[in-house]
């Protein structure tokens, strides 16, 4: 009969040592942490880009409505409420802004009955990134200025 000790010597079991397992686990945690940080930064940038697009689109829509209906429109920004309102005689639109976003240079802008307004630059930022919208509405354009 073959002894158990001899059988175990023949079967050479290999595996991770405790140190190797700890190192592998640490590397996996670091890679996952870096991915989570990058994902959060991407999310913040995406929220900022979407907010810029929404504001730009809303201003252009208000200008089109003003020109079509031959009525003036006022753009009002309420920083405490994080809300932008577009108010005309027969037109009202409200736009909510995400909490980490700040909008600058947007207060009581007037859109004329022809859909034009004086050139103006709106600055939109979160804590890390800033985007600008140049309003050249005499020519009917709002331009993103990164």
PDB file of C-alpha atoms in Angstrom:
ATOM      1  CA  UNK A   1       0.000   0.000   0.000  1.00  0.00           C
ATOM      2  CA  UNK A   2       1.193   3.419  -0.943  1.00  0.00           C
ATOM      3  CA  UNK A   3       1.360   5.809   1.902  1.00  0.00           C
ATOM      4  CA  UNK A   4      -0.565   9.025   1.883  1.00  0.00           C
ATOM      5  CA  UNK A   5       2.593  11.060   2.231  1.00  0.00           C
ATOM      6  CA  UNK A   6       4.020   9.629  -1.000  1.00  0.00           C
ATOM      7  CA  UNK A   7       0.833  10.337  -2.882  1.00  0.00           C
ATOM      8  CA  UNK A   8       0.830  13.942  -1.773  1.00  0.00           C
ATOM      9  CA  UNK A   9       4.427  14.332  -2.901  1.00  0.00           C
ATOM     10  CA  UNK A  10       3.535  13.076  -6.364  1.00  0.00           C
ATOM     11  CA  UNK A  11       0.583  15.422  -6.676  1.00  0.00           C
ATOM     12  CA  UNK A  12       2.356  18.763  -6.733  1.00  0.00           C
ATOM     13  CA  UNK A  13      -0.413  21.260  -5.958  1.00  0.00           C
ATOM     14  CA  UNK A  14       0.379  24.834  -6.912  1.00  0.00           C
ATOM     15  CA  UNK A  15      -1.544  27.896  -5.853  1.00  0.00           C
ATOM     16  CA  UNK A  16      -1.272  31.462  -4.720  1.00  0.00           C
ATOM     17  CA  UNK A  17       0.564  32.252  -1.577  1.00  0.00           C
ATOM     18  CA  UNK A  18      -1.002  34.743   0.778  1.00  0.00           C
ATOM     19  CA  UNK A  19       1.365  37.515  -0.311  1.00  0.00           C
ATOM     20  CA  UNK A  20       0.593  36.951  -3.997  1.00  0.00           C
ATOM     21  CA  UNK A  21      -3.115  37.016  -3.306  1.00  0.00           C
ATOM     22  CA  UNK A  22      -2.862  40.284  -1.329  1.00  0.00           C
ATOM     23  CA  UNK A  23      -0.828  41.922  -4.116  1.00  0.00           C
ATOM     24  CA  UNK A  24      -3.289  40.755  -6.785  1.00  0.00           C
ATOM     25  CA  UNK A  25      -6.223  42.015  -4.745  1.00  0.00           C
ATOM     26  CA  UNK A  26      -4.532  45.387  -4.154  1.00  0.00           C
ATOM     27  CA  UNK A  27      -3.877  45.831  -7.898  1.00  0.00           C
ATOM     28  CA  UNK A  28      -7.495  44.978  -8.718  1.00  0.00           C
ATOM     29  CA  UNK A  29      -8.781  47.502  -6.156  1.00  0.00           C
ATOM     30  CA  UNK A  30      -6.493  50.244  -7.494  1.00  0.00           C
ATOM     31  CA  UNK A  31      -7.611  49.650 -11.096  1.00  0.00           C
ATOM     32  CA  UNK A  32     -11.266  49.677 -10.041  1.00  0.00           C
ATOM     33  CA  UNK A  33     -10.757  52.897  -8.052  1.00  0.00           C
ATOM     34  CA  UNK A  34      -9.137  54.656 -11.008  1.00  0.00           C
ATOM     35  CA  UNK A  35     -12.022  53.581 -13.221  1.00  0.00           C
ATOM     36  CA  UNK A  36     -14.575  54.921 -10.744  1.00  0.00           C
ATOM     37  CA  UNK A  37     -12.792  58.301 -10.546  1.00  0.00           C
ATOM     38  CA  UNK A  38     -12.637  58.592 -14.336  1.00  0.00           C
ATOM     39  CA  UNK A  39     -16.302  57.614 -14.625  1.00  0.00           C
ATOM     40  CA  UNK A  40     -17.287  60.357 -12.177  1.00  0.00           C
ATOM     41  CA  UNK A  41     -15.253  62.967 -14.092  1.00  0.00           C
ATOM     42  CA  UNK A  42     -16.887  61.829 -17.348  1.00  0.00           C
ATOM     43  CA  UNK A  43     -20.338  62.118 -15.763  1.00  0.00           C
ATOM     44  CA  UNK A  44     -19.641  65.696 -14.592  1.00  0.00           C
ATOM     45  CA  UNK A  45     -18.397  66.680 -18.050  1.00  0.00           C
ATOM     46  CA  UNK A  46     -21.437  65.085 -19.697  1.00  0.00           C
ATOM     47  CA  UNK A  47     -23.831  66.985 -17.405  1.00  0.00           C
ATOM     48  CA  UNK A  48     -22.046  70.240 -18.282  1.00  0.00           C
ATOM     49  CA  UNK A  49     -22.161  69.560 -22.042  1.00  0.00           C
ATOM     50  CA  UNK A  50     -25.856  68.641 -21.898  1.00  0.00           C
ATOM     51  CA  UNK A  51     -26.666  71.795 -19.918  1.00  0.00           C
ATOM     52  CA  UNK A  52     -24.830  73.945 -22.487  1.00  0.00           C
ATOM     53  CA  UNK A  53     -26.780  72.283 -25.301  1.00  0.00           C
ATOM     54  CA  UNK A  54     -30.108  72.747 -23.472  1.00  0.00           C
ATOM     55  CA  UNK A  55     -29.514  76.440 -22.786  1.00  0.00           C
ATOM     56  CA  UNK A  56     -28.333  77.084 -26.343  1.00  0.00           C
ATOM     57  CA  UNK A  57     -31.355  75.303 -27.787  1.00  0.00           C
ATOM     58  CA  UNK A  58     -33.790  77.120 -25.477  1.00  0.00           C
ATOM     59  CA  UNK A  59     -32.360  80.542 -26.410  1.00  0.00           C
ATOM     60  CA  UNK A  60     -32.581  79.747 -30.123  1.00  0.00           C
ATOM     61  CA  UNK A  61     -36.146  78.465 -29.689  1.00  0.00           C
ATOM     62  CA  UNK A  62     -37.158  81.627 -27.819  1.00  0.00           C
ATOM     63  CA  UNK A  63     -35.654  83.739 -30.630  1.00  0.00           C
ATOM     64  CA  UNK A  64     -37.586  81.752 -33.259  1.00  0.00           C
ATOM     65  CA  UNK A  65     -40.837  82.096 -31.310  1.00  0.00           C
ATOM     66  CA  UNK A  66     -40.233  85.845 -30.897  1.00  0.00           C
ATOM     67  CA  UNK A  67     -39.642  86.285 -34.618  1.00  0.00           C
ATOM     68  CA  UNK A  68     -42.566  84.070 -35.620  1.00  0.00           C
ATOM     69  CA  UNK A  69     -45.108  85.592 -33.233  1.00  0.00           C
ATOM     70  CA  UNK A  70     -43.713  89.140 -33.491  1.00  0.00           C
ATOM     71  CA  UNK A  71     -43.440  89.452 -29.724  1.00  0.00           C
ATOM     72  CA  UNK A  72     -40.523  90.286 -27.457  1.00  0.00           C
ATOM     73  CA  UNK A  73     -39.173  87.760 -24.988  1.00  0.00           C
ATOM     74  CA  UNK A  74     -37.167  88.158 -21.791  1.00  0.00           C
ATOM     75  CA  UNK A  75     -34.703  85.577 -20.472  1.00  0.00           C
ATOM     76  CA  UNK A  76     -34.526  85.532 -16.668  1.00  0.00           C
ATOM     77  CA  UNK A  77     -32.097  83.485 -14.583  1.00  0.00           C
ATOM     78  CA  UNK A  78     -32.749  82.672 -10.928  1.00  0.00           C
ATOM     79  CA  UNK A  79     -29.469  81.380  -9.422  1.00  0.00           C
ATOM     80  CA  UNK A  80     -31.005  80.400  -6.090  1.00  0.00           C
ATOM     81  CA  UNK A  81     -33.638  78.241  -7.769  1.00  0.00           C
ATOM     82  CA  UNK A  82     -31.248  77.039 -10.514  1.00  0.00           C
ATOM     83  CA  UNK A  83     -33.883  77.922 -13.097  1.00  0.00           C
ATOM     84  CA  UNK A  84     -33.989  79.877 -16.353  1.00  0.00           C
ATOM     85  CA  UNK A  85     -37.304  81.311 -17.563  1.00  0.00           C
ATOM     86  CA  UNK A  86     -38.126  82.485 -21.073  1.00  0.00           C
ATOM     87  CA  UNK A  87     -41.109  84.838 -20.856  1.00  0.00           C
ATOM     88  CA  UNK A  88     -43.032  86.409 -23.738  1.00  0.00           C
ATOM     89  CA  UNK A  89     -46.613  87.613 -24.173  1.00  0.00           C
ATOM     90  CA  UNK A  90     -47.887  84.170 -25.204  1.00  0.00           C
ATOM     91  CA  UNK A  91     -44.738  82.175 -24.501  1.00  0.00           C
ATOM     92  CA  UNK A  92     -43.302  80.681 -21.320  1.00  0.00           C
ATOM     93  CA  UNK A  93     -40.592  78.096 -20.909  1.00  0.00           C
ATOM     94  CA  UNK A  94     -38.803  77.068 -17.740  1.00  0.00           C
ATOM     95  CA  UNK A  95     -35.462  75.278 -17.745  1.00  0.00           C
ATOM     96  CA  UNK A  96     -34.062  73.611 -14.605  1.00  0.00           C
ATOM     97  CA  UNK A  97     -30.288  73.577 -14.164  1.00  0.00           C
ATOM     98  CA  UNK A  98     -28.440  70.728 -12.403  1.00  0.00           C
ATOM     99  CA  UNK A  99     -27.150  71.496  -8.928  1.00  0.00           C
ATOM    100  CA  UNK A 100     -23.370  71.478  -9.589  1.00  0.00           C
ATOM    101  CA  UNK A 101     -23.751  73.813 -12.605  1.00  0.00           C
ATOM    102  CA  UNK A 102     -23.338  77.590 -12.369  1.00  0.00           C
ATOM    103  CA  UNK A 103     -24.496  80.030 -15.056  1.00  0.00           C
ATOM    104  CA  UNK A 104     -22.967  83.498 -15.366  1.00  0.00           C
ATOM    105  CA  UNK A 105     -23.844  86.581 -17.456  1.00  0.00           C
ATOM    106  CA  UNK A 106     -27.447  85.573 -17.935  1.00  0.00           C
ATOM    107  CA  UNK A 107     -29.835  88.083 -16.434  1.00  0.00           C
ATOM    108  CA  UNK A 108     -32.787  89.840 -18.056  1.00  0.00           C
ATOM    109  CA  UNK A 109     -31.716  89.407 -21.656  1.00  0.00           C
ATOM    110  CA  UNK A 110     -34.166  90.851 -24.161  1.00  0.00           C
ATOM    111  CA  UNK A 111     -35.076  89.195 -27.445  1.00  0.00           C
ATOM    112  CA  UNK A 112     -36.752  91.649 -29.826  1.00  0.00           C
ATOM    113  CA  UNK A 113     -39.858  91.067 -31.912  1.00  0.00           C
ATOM    114  CA  UNK A 114     -37.594  90.206 -34.848  1.00  0.00           C
ATOM    115  CA  UNK A 115     -35.846  87.457 -32.863  1.00  0.00           C
ATOM    116  CA  UNK A 116     -32.581  89.337 -32.441  1.00  0.00           C
ATOM    117  CA  UNK A 117     -30.637  90.470 -29.406  1.00  0.00           C
ATOM    118  CA  UNK A 118     -27.417  92.294 -28.676  1.00  0.00           C
ATOM    119  CA  UNK A 119     -24.286  90.094 -28.763  1.00  0.00           C
ATOM    120  CA  UNK A 120     -23.729  88.454 -25.412  1.00  0.00           C
ATOM    121  CA  UNK A 121     -21.628  85.652 -23.879  1.00  0.00           C
ATOM    122  CA  UNK A 122     -23.078  83.202 -21.359  1.00  0.00           C
ATOM    123  CA  UNK A 123     -20.612  81.297 -19.175  1.00  0.00           C
ATOM    124  CA  UNK A 124     -21.609  77.884 -17.828  1.00  0.00           C
ATOM    125  CA  UNK A 125     -19.357  75.957 -15.471  1.00  0.00           C
ATOM    126  CA  UNK A 126     -19.080  73.287 -12.860  1.00  0.00           C
ATOM    127  CA  UNK A 127     -16.182  73.246 -10.402  1.00  0.00           C
ATOM    128  CA  UNK A 128     -13.712  71.880 -12.975  1.00  0.00           C
ATOM    129  CA  UNK A 129     -14.805  72.829 -16.498  1.00  0.00           C
ATOM    130  CA  UNK A 130     -16.160  75.963 -18.141  1.00  0.00           C
ATOM    131  CA  UNK A 131     -18.054  76.404 -21.413  1.00  0.00           C
ATOM    132  CA  UNK A 132     -19.247  79.573 -23.106  1.00  0.00           C
ATOM    133  CA  UNK A 133     -22.106  80.299 -25.469  1.00  0.00           C
ATOM    134  CA  UNK A 134     -21.661  83.357 -27.648  1.00  0.00           C
ATOM    135  CA  UNK A 135     -25.016  84.797 -28.608  1.00  0.00           C
ATOM    136  CA  UNK A 136     -24.826  86.616 -31.926  1.00  0.00           C
ATOM    137  CA  UNK A 137     -28.533  86.688 -32.395  1.00  0.00           C
ATOM    138  CA  UNK A 138     -28.474  89.625 -34.817  1.00  0.00           C
ATOM    139  CA  UNK A 139     -27.415  86.944 -37.301  1.00  0.00           C
ATOM    140  CA  UNK A 140     -29.616  84.306 -35.655  1.00  0.00           C
ATOM    141  CA  UNK A 141     -26.807  82.175 -34.215  1.00  0.00           C
ATOM    142  CA  UNK A 142     -25.693  80.926 -30.844  1.00  0.00           C
ATOM    143  CA  UNK A 143     -22.130  79.612 -30.982  1.00  0.00           C
ATOM    144  CA  UNK A 144     -20.511  77.245 -28.468  1.00  0.00           C
ATOM    145  CA  UNK A 145     -17.106  78.547 -27.467  1.00  0.00           C
ATOM    146  CA  UNK A 146     -15.193  75.823 -25.609  1.00  0.00           C
TER     147      UNK A 146
END
